[in-house]
Amino acid sequence: MSPHSSPGPLAGLRIVEFAGLGPCPFAGMLLADMGADVIVVERAAGGGAGLERIATDRNKRSVVLDLKQAEGLAAAWRLVESADALIEGFRPGVMERLGLGPEEALRRRPRLVYGRVTGWGQDGPLAQAAGHDLNYVALTGALSLSRRDEAAPVIPPTLIGDMAGGAMFLAFGVVCALLEAQRSGRGQVVDAAMVDGVAALAALVRHMRGSPWWPEEPRHNVLLGSAPFYEVYECGDGQFVTLGAIEPPFYAELLRRLGLHDEDPAHQHEHARWPALKARIAAVLKTQPRAHWCALLEGSDACFAPVLDLDEAAAHPHHAARGTYVRVGGEVQPAPAPRLSRTPARAPGAAPRRGEHTEALLRELGYGVEDVARLRAAGACG
């Protein structure tokens, strides 16, 4: 990542993001990290002037426009007409009611890519219903995959639906449509529904169902915490570690390093033996603090990693060596991903203050100094 050697692979593309919460700003961050000029349109009623925004607004520019005023809406249209793509994350119909719907946008800017991210999608019987990450993951069947034996499914962090199923598929869809627009000269609408994205993420598990790798009964499923060699264990100091020694050579290595020399690796997949062996491994790991097991197992083929909190993760030697985390304005943030060899991502910069670039952007769009002052006086921009 260098702001000098490469402006990023998406340099030269302008993307207008209509400010919201959750997946849309994260998708904008992904695109901005890769060099796109992402301009966040803040609504005048949002408040919070002068405050720094969240990390997902890094490398973006911010303009405040009152979309309920004719002149504010006209400025927004001028901005959209200068863009390669637009992204928004409102319920279906909100952008249309604001007067900024995709039909009119594509009429004014035929090559525009119009990206939309929602939980349920732009159509279907649930399209207008409220929902959150947990609901979207549940409806796809993916939440059921976290169930251990007879216990209720484990609630995942709000990353699976919002960020993985929503934001990343929005960014992927927008880039795909931008590539196609370069050939055809025509834009299109990208409907990124979180339920669609999570359903796609579960493709491999759907394929494996009923196979030895994904039996129907959770107590026989290696990947659901039933197997002693694929589990989270508590250490003597109350910290936790993970073991994931699925393949026979890795399992044999784990047994050797834990001193379980009387356990025959050939019995690895005998389900009847799992509860007793799990209890035995748990007892062994409880005898020492996490640091002991890190020294003994980390970096080996025993498939081991400690459970780190966010601060510990940022300080881990592996992440430090790779530059997985960076410091932006005193805050630790994840570095842009993935890594490109010839046109790397931009170095992350601080998120803009709300409306920080309003005047500069209006001037880029052809407004004169007096025009900007008039819009400000009328409250059409901030």
Tab-separated table of C-alpha atoms in Angstrom:
chain	number	residue	atom	x	y	z
A	1	MET	CA	0.000	0.000	0.000
A	2	SER	CA	1.565	3.232	-1.114
A	3	PRO	CA	-0.050	6.565	-1.883
A	4	HIS	CA	2.914	7.337	-4.163
A	5	SER	CA	3.629	4.194	-6.210
A	6	SER	CA	0.023	3.449	-7.140
A	7	PRO	CA	-3.266	5.315	-6.974
A	8	GLY	CA	-5.063	1.956	-6.852
A	9	PRO	CA	-6.588	-0.227	-9.584
A	10	LEU	CA	-9.905	1.675	-9.573
A	11	ALA	CA	-8.323	5.115	-9.943
A	12	GLY	CA	-10.270	7.286	-12.375
A	13	LEU	CA	-13.669	5.885	-11.411
A	14	ARG	CA	-16.139	8.091	-9.559
A	15	ILE	CA	-18.713	6.470	-7.310
A	16	VAL	CA	-21.474	8.390	-5.547
A	17	GLU	CA	-22.548	6.825	-2.253
A	18	PHE	CA	-25.746	7.943	-0.575
A	19	ALA	CA	-24.984	7.967	3.138
A	20	GLY	CA	-26.513	5.242	5.257
A	21	LEU	CA	-25.551	2.559	7.734
A	22	GLY	CA	-24.081	-0.927	7.566
A	23	PRO	CA	-23.162	-2.595	4.282
A	24	CYS	CA	-23.288	0.349	1.862
A	25	PRO	CA	-20.528	2.387	3.596
A	26	PHE	CA	-18.383	-0.751	3.860
A	27	ALA	CA	-18.803	-1.452	0.142
A	28	GLY	CA	-17.829	2.170	-0.483
A	29	MET	CA	-14.737	1.693	1.671
A	30	LEU	CA	-13.669	-1.338	-0.357
A	31	LEU	CA	-13.998	0.648	-3.572
A	32	ALA	CA	-12.296	3.738	-2.139
A	33	ASP	CA	-9.391	1.667	-0.800
A	34	MET	CA	-8.804	0.446	-4.338
A	35	GLY	CA	-8.571	3.983	-5.669
A	36	ALA	CA	-12.099	4.953	-6.693
A	37	ASP	CA	-13.176	8.528	-5.976
A	38	VAL	CA	-16.053	7.734	-3.617
A	39	ILE	CA	-18.207	10.743	-2.766
A	40	VAL	CA	-20.620	10.372	0.140
A	41	VAL	CA	-23.794	12.434	-0.190
A	42	GLU	CA	-24.900	13.381	3.322
A	43	ARG	CA	-28.430	14.577	3.845
A	44	ALA	CA	-28.801	18.015	5.410
A	45	ALA	CA	-31.029	16.740	8.199
A	46	GLY	CA	-28.377	14.324	9.430
A	47	GLY	CA	-26.709	16.676	11.892
A	48	GLY	CA	-23.288	16.049	13.396
A	49	ALA	CA	-21.484	18.808	11.483
A	50	GLY	CA	-17.747	18.871	12.040
A	51	LEU	CA	-17.550	15.337	13.459
A	52	GLU	CA	-15.235	12.686	12.077
A	53	ARG	CA	-17.153	9.770	10.636
A	54	ILE	CA	-16.557	6.074	11.029
A	55	ALA	CA	-13.609	4.141	9.636
A	56	THR	CA	-15.641	2.843	6.699
A	57	ASP	CA	-15.627	6.406	5.310
A	58	ARG	CA	-11.856	6.492	4.957
A	59	ASN	CA	-10.459	7.718	1.628
A	60	LYS	CA	-13.844	9.206	0.683
A	61	ARG	CA	-15.058	12.754	0.120
A	62	SER	CA	-18.174	14.161	1.784
A	63	VAL	CA	-20.791	16.576	0.489
A	64	VAL	CA	-23.929	17.736	2.322
A	65	LEU	CA	-27.020	18.328	0.168
A	66	ASP	CA	-30.647	18.871	1.124
A	67	LEU	CA	-32.356	16.490	-1.271
A	68	LYS	CA	-35.776	17.881	-0.350
A	69	GLN	CA	-34.910	21.225	-1.886
A	70	ALA	CA	-34.976	21.591	-5.647
A	71	GLU	CA	-31.497	23.097	-5.808
A	72	GLY	CA	-30.040	20.447	-3.504
A	73	LEU	CA	-31.611	17.715	-5.625
A	74	ALA	CA	-30.330	19.385	-8.801
A	75	ALA	CA	-26.802	19.399	-7.358
A	76	ALA	CA	-27.154	15.706	-6.504
A	77	TRP	CA	-28.210	14.975	-10.074
A	78	ARG	CA	-25.240	16.879	-11.423
A	79	LEU	CA	-23.004	14.759	-9.202
A	80	VAL	CA	-24.658	11.507	-10.317
A	81	GLU	CA	-24.356	12.535	-13.966
A	82	SER	CA	-20.593	12.873	-13.449
A	83	ALA	CA	-20.255	9.400	-11.898
A	84	ASP	CA	-19.506	5.911	-13.132
A	85	ALA	CA	-21.546	4.267	-10.390
A	86	LEU	CA	-24.007	5.041	-7.610
A	87	ILE	CA	-24.478	2.920	-4.486
A	88	GLU	CA	-27.262	3.078	-1.895
A	89	GLY	CA	-28.546	0.924	0.945
A	90	PHE	CA	-32.108	2.093	1.639
A	91	ARG	CA	-35.331	0.101	1.598
A	92	PRO	CA	-36.768	-0.413	-1.890
A	93	GLY	CA	-38.538	2.718	-3.058
A	94	VAL	CA	-36.716	5.273	-0.872
A	95	MET	CA	-34.455	6.551	-3.654
A	96	GLU	CA	-37.449	6.728	-5.985
A	97	ARG	CA	-39.328	8.865	-3.452
A	98	LEU	CA	-36.305	11.146	-3.187
A	99	GLY	CA	-36.478	11.605	-6.961
A	100	LEU	CA	-33.226	9.718	-7.556
A	101	GLY	CA	-34.463	6.332	-8.743
A	102	PRO	CA	-32.602	4.091	-11.186
A	103	GLU	CA	-34.948	4.582	-14.137
A	104	GLU	CA	-34.342	8.331	-14.216
A	105	ALA	CA	-30.649	7.883	-13.386
A	106	LEU	CA	-30.082	5.564	-16.335
A	107	ARG	CA	-32.036	7.904	-18.607
A	108	ARG	CA	-29.757	10.790	-17.653
A	109	ARG	CA	-26.552	8.727	-17.482
A	110	PRO	CA	-26.981	5.636	-19.698
A	111	ARG	CA	-23.659	4.054	-18.697
A	112	LEU	CA	-24.243	4.474	-14.940
A	113	VAL	CA	-23.995	1.405	-12.700
A	114	TYR	CA	-26.696	1.716	-10.053
A	115	GLY	CA	-25.814	-0.443	-7.031
A	116	ARG	CA	-28.437	-1.255	-4.385
A	117	VAL	CA	-27.956	-3.319	-1.227
A	118	THR	CA	-30.830	-4.472	0.982
A	119	GLY	CA	-31.549	-7.372	3.287
A	120	TRP	CA	-34.362	-9.058	1.390
A	121	GLY	CA	-33.796	-7.689	-2.132
A	122	GLN	CA	-35.636	-5.228	-4.348
A	123	ASP	CA	-38.624	-7.530	-4.844
A	124	GLY	CA	-40.334	-10.537	-3.283
A	125	PRO	CA	-42.911	-10.740	-0.471
A	126	LEU	CA	-40.436	-9.608	2.215
A	127	ALA	CA	-38.902	-6.706	0.273
A	128	GLN	CA	-40.546	-4.006	2.395
A	129	ALA	CA	-40.169	-5.763	5.749
A	130	ALA	CA	-37.704	-4.618	8.387
A	131	GLY	CA	-34.872	-6.976	9.264
A	132	HIS	CA	-31.318	-7.319	10.493
A	133	ASP	CA	-28.272	-9.496	9.919
A	134	LEU	CA	-29.533	-12.340	12.114
A	135	ASN	CA	-32.833	-12.529	10.209
A	136	TYR	CA	-31.185	-12.667	6.797
A	137	VAL	CA	-28.727	-15.377	7.871
A	138	ALA	CA	-31.603	-17.361	9.396
A	139	LEU	CA	-33.787	-17.302	6.295
A	140	THR	CA	-31.016	-18.668	4.056
A	141	GLY	CA	-30.507	-21.728	6.246
A	142	ALA	CA	-26.978	-20.594	7.089
A	143	LEU	CA	-27.791	-19.948	10.759
A	144	SER	CA	-28.852	-23.574	11.184
A	145	LEU	CA	-25.280	-24.560	10.333
A	146	SER	CA	-24.073	-23.140	13.665
A	147	ARG	CA	-26.220	-25.526	15.741
A	148	ARG	CA	-24.381	-27.887	18.071
A	149	ASP	CA	-26.279	-31.111	18.727
A	150	GLU	CA	-29.546	-30.184	20.472
A	151	ALA	CA	-28.517	-26.620	21.345
A	152	ALA	CA	-29.927	-23.519	19.665
A	153	PRO	CA	-27.915	-22.075	16.762
A	154	VAL	CA	-25.154	-19.690	17.810
A	155	ILE	CA	-25.738	-16.051	16.848
A	156	PRO	CA	-22.878	-14.933	14.578
A	157	PRO	CA	-21.360	-11.441	14.724
A	158	THR	CA	-23.087	-8.973	12.390
A	159	LEU	CA	-20.590	-9.723	9.652
A	160	ILE	CA	-22.143	-12.619	7.760
A	161	GLY	CA	-25.273	-10.929	6.394
A	162	ASP	CA	-24.403	-7.237	6.346
A	163	MET	CA	-20.758	-7.310	5.326
A	164	ALA	CA	-20.119	-10.657	3.619
A	165	GLY	CA	-23.530	-11.302	2.083
A	166	GLY	CA	-24.350	-7.642	1.427
A	167	ALA	CA	-21.435	-5.231	1.114
A	168	MET	CA	-18.946	-7.556	-0.545
A	169	PHE	CA	-21.465	-8.791	-3.100
A	170	LEU	CA	-22.467	-5.181	-3.792
A	171	ALA	CA	-18.845	-4.209	-4.420
A	172	PHE	CA	-18.302	-7.310	-6.555
A	173	GLY	CA	-21.463	-6.655	-8.566
A	174	VAL	CA	-20.599	-3.001	-9.113
A	175	VAL	CA	-17.104	-3.840	-10.381
A	176	CYS	CA	-18.546	-6.547	-12.671
A	177	ALA	CA	-21.089	-4.092	-14.098
A	178	LEU	CA	-18.424	-1.402	-14.530
A	179	LEU	CA	-16.287	-3.816	-16.549
A	180	GLU	CA	-19.259	-4.718	-18.735
A	181	ALA	CA	-20.150	-1.033	-19.210
A	182	GLN	CA	-16.684	-0.426	-20.623
A	183	ARG	CA	-17.539	-2.865	-23.421
A	184	SER	CA	-21.198	-2.055	-23.999
A	185	GLY	CA	-21.381	1.601	-22.977
A	186	ARG	CA	-24.529	0.732	-21.016
A	187	GLY	CA	-25.150	0.749	-17.302
A	188	GLN	CA	-27.485	-1.418	-15.264
A	189	VAL	CA	-28.925	-1.968	-11.788
A	190	VAL	CA	-27.077	-4.199	-9.305
A	191	ASP	CA	-29.529	-5.763	-6.819
A	192	ALA	CA	-27.339	-7.022	-3.964
A	193	ALA	CA	-29.616	-8.735	-1.446
A	194	MET	CA	-28.040	-10.058	1.726
A	195	VAL	CA	-30.166	-13.201	1.514
A	196	ASP	CA	-28.807	-13.845	-1.988
A	197	GLY	CA	-25.219	-13.271	-0.883
A	198	VAL	CA	-25.438	-15.499	2.195
A	199	ALA	CA	-27.130	-18.194	0.108
A	200	ALA	CA	-24.158	-18.066	-2.260
A	201	LEU	CA	-21.702	-18.254	0.647
A	202	ALA	CA	-23.341	-21.504	1.736
A	203	ALA	CA	-22.909	-23.163	-1.677
A	204	LEU	CA	-20.164	-25.571	-0.608
A	205	VAL	CA	-21.976	-26.665	2.554
A	206	ARG	CA	-25.142	-27.335	0.524
A	207	HIS	CA	-23.063	-29.543	-1.746
A	208	MET	CA	-21.477	-31.414	1.174
A	209	ARG	CA	-24.737	-32.136	3.033
A	210	GLY	CA	-25.219	-35.831	3.674
A	211	SER	CA	-21.594	-36.614	2.878
A	212	PRO	CA	-19.052	-37.769	5.484
A	213	TRP	CA	-17.862	-34.160	5.647
A	214	TRP	CA	-21.292	-32.810	6.561
A	215	PRO	CA	-23.494	-35.464	8.168
A	216	GLU	CA	-27.027	-34.480	9.068
A	217	GLU	CA	-26.533	-35.136	12.794
A	218	PRO	CA	-24.510	-32.302	14.417
A	219	ARG	CA	-22.933	-34.698	16.935
A	220	HIS	CA	-21.202	-36.459	14.056
A	221	ASN	CA	-20.192	-33.254	12.251
A	222	VAL	CA	-16.474	-32.518	12.437
A	223	LEU	CA	-16.981	-28.822	11.724
A	224	LEU	CA	-19.645	-28.101	14.355
A	225	GLY	CA	-17.554	-28.577	17.493
A	226	SER	CA	-18.363	-32.225	18.112
A	227	ALA	CA	-14.950	-33.532	17.099
A	228	PRO	CA	-12.187	-33.223	19.713
A	229	PHE	CA	-9.723	-32.103	17.034
A	230	TYR	CA	-11.872	-29.194	15.748
A	231	GLU	CA	-12.928	-27.190	18.765
A	232	VAL	CA	-12.420	-24.143	20.989
A	233	TYR	CA	-10.832	-24.958	24.354
A	234	GLU	CA	-10.285	-23.018	27.558
A	235	CYS	CA	-6.788	-22.710	28.977
A	236	GLY	CA	-5.638	-22.535	32.569
A	237	ASP	CA	-5.793	-18.738	32.648
A	238	GLY	CA	-9.351	-18.506	31.304
A	239	GLN	CA	-8.196	-17.629	27.774
A	240	PHE	CA	-9.135	-19.754	24.774
A	241	VAL	CA	-7.408	-21.516	21.886
A	242	THR	CA	-8.614	-23.266	18.749
A	243	LEU	CA	-7.640	-26.635	17.329
A	244	GLY	CA	-8.409	-27.574	13.729
A	245	ALA	CA	-6.365	-30.700	13.009
A	246	ILE	CA	-8.689	-32.349	10.496
A	247	GLU	CA	-6.227	-34.125	8.194
A	248	PRO	CA	-4.638	-37.321	9.617
A	249	PRO	CA	-1.006	-36.073	9.593
A	250	PHE	CA	-2.054	-32.867	11.369
A	251	TYR	CA	-4.110	-34.831	13.895
A	252	ALA	CA	-1.143	-37.090	14.632
A	253	GLU	CA	1.023	-34.018	15.138
A	254	LEU	CA	-1.521	-32.552	17.573
A	255	LEU	CA	-1.637	-35.736	19.652
A	256	ARG	CA	2.154	-35.885	19.758
A	257	ARG	CA	2.548	-32.284	20.881
A	258	LEU	CA	-0.127	-32.659	23.558
A	259	GLY	CA	1.652	-35.741	24.911
A	260	LEU	CA	-1.255	-38.070	24.124
A	261	HIS	CA	1.009	-40.845	22.904
A	262	ASP	CA	-1.413	-43.604	23.842
A	263	GLU	CA	-4.099	-42.242	21.481
A	264	ASP	CA	-4.007	-44.040	18.132
A	265	PRO	CA	-4.480	-41.510	15.262
A	266	ALA	CA	-6.157	-44.278	13.257
A	267	HIS	CA	-9.240	-43.925	15.505
A	268	GLN	CA	-9.690	-40.230	14.633
A	269	HIS	CA	-13.175	-40.531	13.112
A	270	GLU	CA	-14.708	-43.037	15.533
A	271	HIS	CA	-17.575	-40.926	16.860
A	272	ALA	CA	-18.063	-43.019	19.993
A	273	ARG	CA	-14.589	-42.051	21.179
A	274	TRP	CA	-15.030	-38.307	20.679
A	275	PRO	CA	-16.649	-37.281	24.002
A	276	ALA	CA	-13.993	-38.977	26.154
A	277	LEU	CA	-11.120	-37.678	24.042
A	278	LYS	CA	-12.549	-34.179	24.023
A	279	ALA	CA	-12.733	-34.223	27.811
A	280	ARG	CA	-9.155	-35.441	27.977
A	281	ILE	CA	-7.843	-32.727	25.659
A	282	ALA	CA	-9.824	-30.116	27.593
A	283	ALA	CA	-8.205	-31.284	30.839
A	284	VAL	CA	-4.719	-31.132	29.318
A	285	LEU	CA	-5.214	-27.606	27.972
A	286	LYS	CA	-6.553	-26.409	31.334
A	287	THR	CA	-3.229	-27.256	32.977
A	288	GLN	CA	-1.361	-24.344	31.385
A	289	PRO	CA	-2.047	-20.726	30.367
A	290	ARG	CA	-2.663	-19.749	26.771
A	291	ALA	CA	0.883	-18.439	26.327
A	292	HIS	CA	2.259	-21.908	27.057
A	293	TRP	CA	0.161	-23.505	24.345
A	294	CYS	CA	1.035	-20.735	21.876
A	295	ALA	CA	4.724	-21.440	22.466
A	296	LEU	CA	4.187	-25.166	22.020
A	297	LEU	CA	1.727	-25.267	19.124
A	298	GLU	CA	1.674	-22.016	17.154
A	299	GLY	CA	3.333	-22.294	13.746
A	300	SER	CA	3.216	-26.099	13.772
A	301	ASP	CA	1.118	-28.439	11.647
A	302	ALA	CA	-1.175	-29.043	14.618
A	303	CYS	CA	-3.524	-26.428	13.126
A	304	PHE	CA	-3.605	-24.147	16.160
A	305	ALA	CA	-4.447	-20.512	16.817
A	306	PRO	CA	-5.240	-18.584	19.986
A	307	VAL	CA	-8.574	-16.784	20.339
A	308	LEU	CA	-7.476	-13.149	20.357
A	309	ASP	CA	-9.459	-10.043	21.135
A	310	LEU	CA	-9.352	-7.206	18.618
A	311	ASP	CA	-6.442	-5.413	20.294
A	312	GLU	CA	-4.424	-8.601	20.638
A	313	ALA	CA	-5.077	-9.467	17.000
A	314	ALA	CA	-3.687	-6.135	15.809
A	315	ALA	CA	-0.489	-6.723	17.805
A	316	HIS	CA	0.101	-10.349	16.758
A	317	PRO	CA	3.525	-10.886	15.093
A	318	HIS	CA	2.025	-12.477	11.983
A	319	HIS	CA	-0.266	-9.513	11.366
A	320	ALA	CA	2.558	-7.111	12.182
A	321	ALA	CA	4.829	-8.793	9.615
A	322	ARG	CA	2.163	-8.602	6.909
A	323	GLY	CA	0.857	-5.157	7.823
A	324	THR	CA	-2.653	-6.549	8.279
A	325	TYR	CA	-3.547	-3.565	10.456
A	326	VAL	CA	-2.632	0.079	10.045
A	327	ARG	CA	-2.977	3.137	12.238
A	328	VAL	CA	-5.102	5.954	10.831
A	329	GLY	CA	-5.377	9.115	12.882
A	330	GLY	CA	-4.499	7.232	16.043
A	331	GLU	CA	-7.038	4.457	15.384
A	332	VAL	CA	-6.111	0.886	14.470
A	333	GLN	CA	-7.902	-0.182	11.300
A	334	PRO	CA	-7.642	-3.178	8.981
A	335	ALA	CA	-5.460	-2.566	5.956
A	336	PRO	CA	-7.067	-2.707	2.515
A	337	ALA	CA	-7.610	-6.200	1.158
A	338	PRO	CA	-6.896	-8.068	-1.032
A	339	ARG	CA	-3.312	-7.230	-1.995
A	340	LEU	CA	-2.409	-6.467	-5.595
A	341	SER	CA	1.204	-6.787	-6.723
A	342	ARG	CA	1.375	-4.078	-9.413
A	343	THR	CA	-1.410	-1.647	-8.528
A	344	PRO	CA	-1.762	-1.886	-4.746
A	345	ALA	CA	-4.508	-0.209	-2.798
A	346	ARG	CA	-4.196	3.309	-1.491
A	347	ALA	CA	-2.940	3.843	2.033
A	348	PRO	CA	-5.977	4.539	4.226
A	349	GLY	CA	-6.593	8.158	5.078
A	350	ALA	CA	-8.789	9.633	7.784
A	351	ALA	CA	-12.535	9.689	7.198
A	352	PRO	CA	-13.768	13.117	6.115
A	353	ARG	CA	-15.699	15.453	8.325
A	354	ARG	CA	-19.326	15.678	7.355
A	355	GLY	CA	-19.605	18.053	4.397
A	356	GLU	CA	-15.850	18.663	4.337
A	357	HIS	CA	-15.715	18.686	0.535
A	358	THR	CA	-19.056	20.320	-0.256
A	359	GLU	CA	-17.673	23.524	-1.700
A	360	ALA	CA	-14.829	21.868	-3.592
A	361	LEU	CA	-17.139	19.303	-5.164
A	362	LEU	CA	-19.730	21.880	-6.169
A	363	ARG	CA	-16.984	23.899	-7.799
A	364	GLU	CA	-15.844	20.753	-9.677
A	365	LEU	CA	-19.424	20.398	-10.926
A	366	GLY	CA	-19.383	23.892	-12.388
A	367	TYR	CA	-20.909	25.966	-9.589
A	368	GLY	CA	-19.312	29.363	-9.095
A	369	VAL	CA	-18.397	30.895	-5.749
A	370	GLU	CA	-21.588	32.953	-5.722
A	371	ASP	CA	-23.675	29.902	-6.620
A	372	VAL	CA	-22.240	27.953	-3.687
A	373	ALA	CA	-22.878	30.870	-1.338
A	374	ARG	CA	-26.459	31.088	-2.570
A	375	LEU	CA	-27.065	27.366	-2.062
A	376	ARG	CA	-25.601	27.582	1.415
A	377	ALA	CA	-27.763	30.571	2.298
A	378	ALA	CA	-30.848	28.679	1.115
A	379	GLY	CA	-29.867	25.611	3.131
A	380	ALA	CA	-29.600	23.473	0.005
A	381	CYS	CA	-26.041	22.451	0.891
A	382	GLY	CA	-23.867	22.389	3.977
